[in-house]
Amino acid sequence: MPELGHVGAKQIAALAGLAPFNVDSGAFRGKRKIAGGRKRVRDALYMAALNAVRRADPFKAFYERLRQVGKPAKLALIAVARKLLTVLNAMMRDRKPYLKAGPQ
């Protein structure tokens, strides 16, 4: 994605199709769904998220935390994919490699 590093986290998530799309009208509040964006980017991030929840500690912990509060597995995976995209965007913006966070 050529926009990586040049737009904010919300905009990059929308471009990749990982931002919730509102289906609202007047007083009616519909469901939020993931729609639009670039399908190939979204598919690649989804596959990366599958791998990240199995092997990468910070992303695995984030996924497990969402599952423990009752979120469905697919929703938690999409949240991890969006977090991966946000990290990639920040890496490109700051021109720094990924550094796994140490103990707090």
mmCIF file of C-alpha atoms in Angstrom, residues 3 5 7-8 24 41-43 45 48-49 61 66 85-86 91 93 100:
data_model
loop_
_atom_site.group_PDB
_atom_site.id
_atom_site.type_symbol
_atom_site.label_atom_id
_atom_site.label_comp_id
_atom_site.label_asym_id
_atom_site.label_seq_id
_atom_site.Cartn_x
_atom_site.Cartn_y
_atom_site.Cartn_z
ATOM 1 C CA GLU A 3 -0.253 5.149 1.642
ATOM 2 C CA GLY A 5 3.233 5.883 6.689
ATOM 3 C CA VAL A 7 -1.981 8.647 6.623
ATOM 4 C CA GLY A 8 -3.329 8.076 10.120
ATOM 5 C CA ASP A 24 -27.253 3.707 10.319
ATOM 6 C CA VAL A 41 -4.466 -6.350 1.498
ATOM 7 C CA ARG A 42 -7.226 -7.426 3.879
ATOM 8 C CA ASP A 43 -6.696 -11.099 2.985
ATOM 9 C CA LEU A 45 -3.375 -9.127 6.868
ATOM 10 C CA ALA A 48 -0.667 -12.646 8.974
ATOM 11 C CA ALA A 49 -3.020 -12.291 11.956
ATOM 12 C CA ALA A 61 -1.819 -11.746 24.297
ATOM 13 C CA LEU A 66 -10.307 -10.190 23.553
ATOM 14 C CA LEU A 85 -1.639 -2.754 10.036
ATOM 15 C CA THR A 86 -1.369 0.030 12.618
ATOM 16 C CA MET A 91 7.000 1.612 11.294
ATOM 17 C CA ARG A 93 5.992 6.633 9.269
ATOM 18 C CA LYS A 100 8.895 -6.241 20.450
#
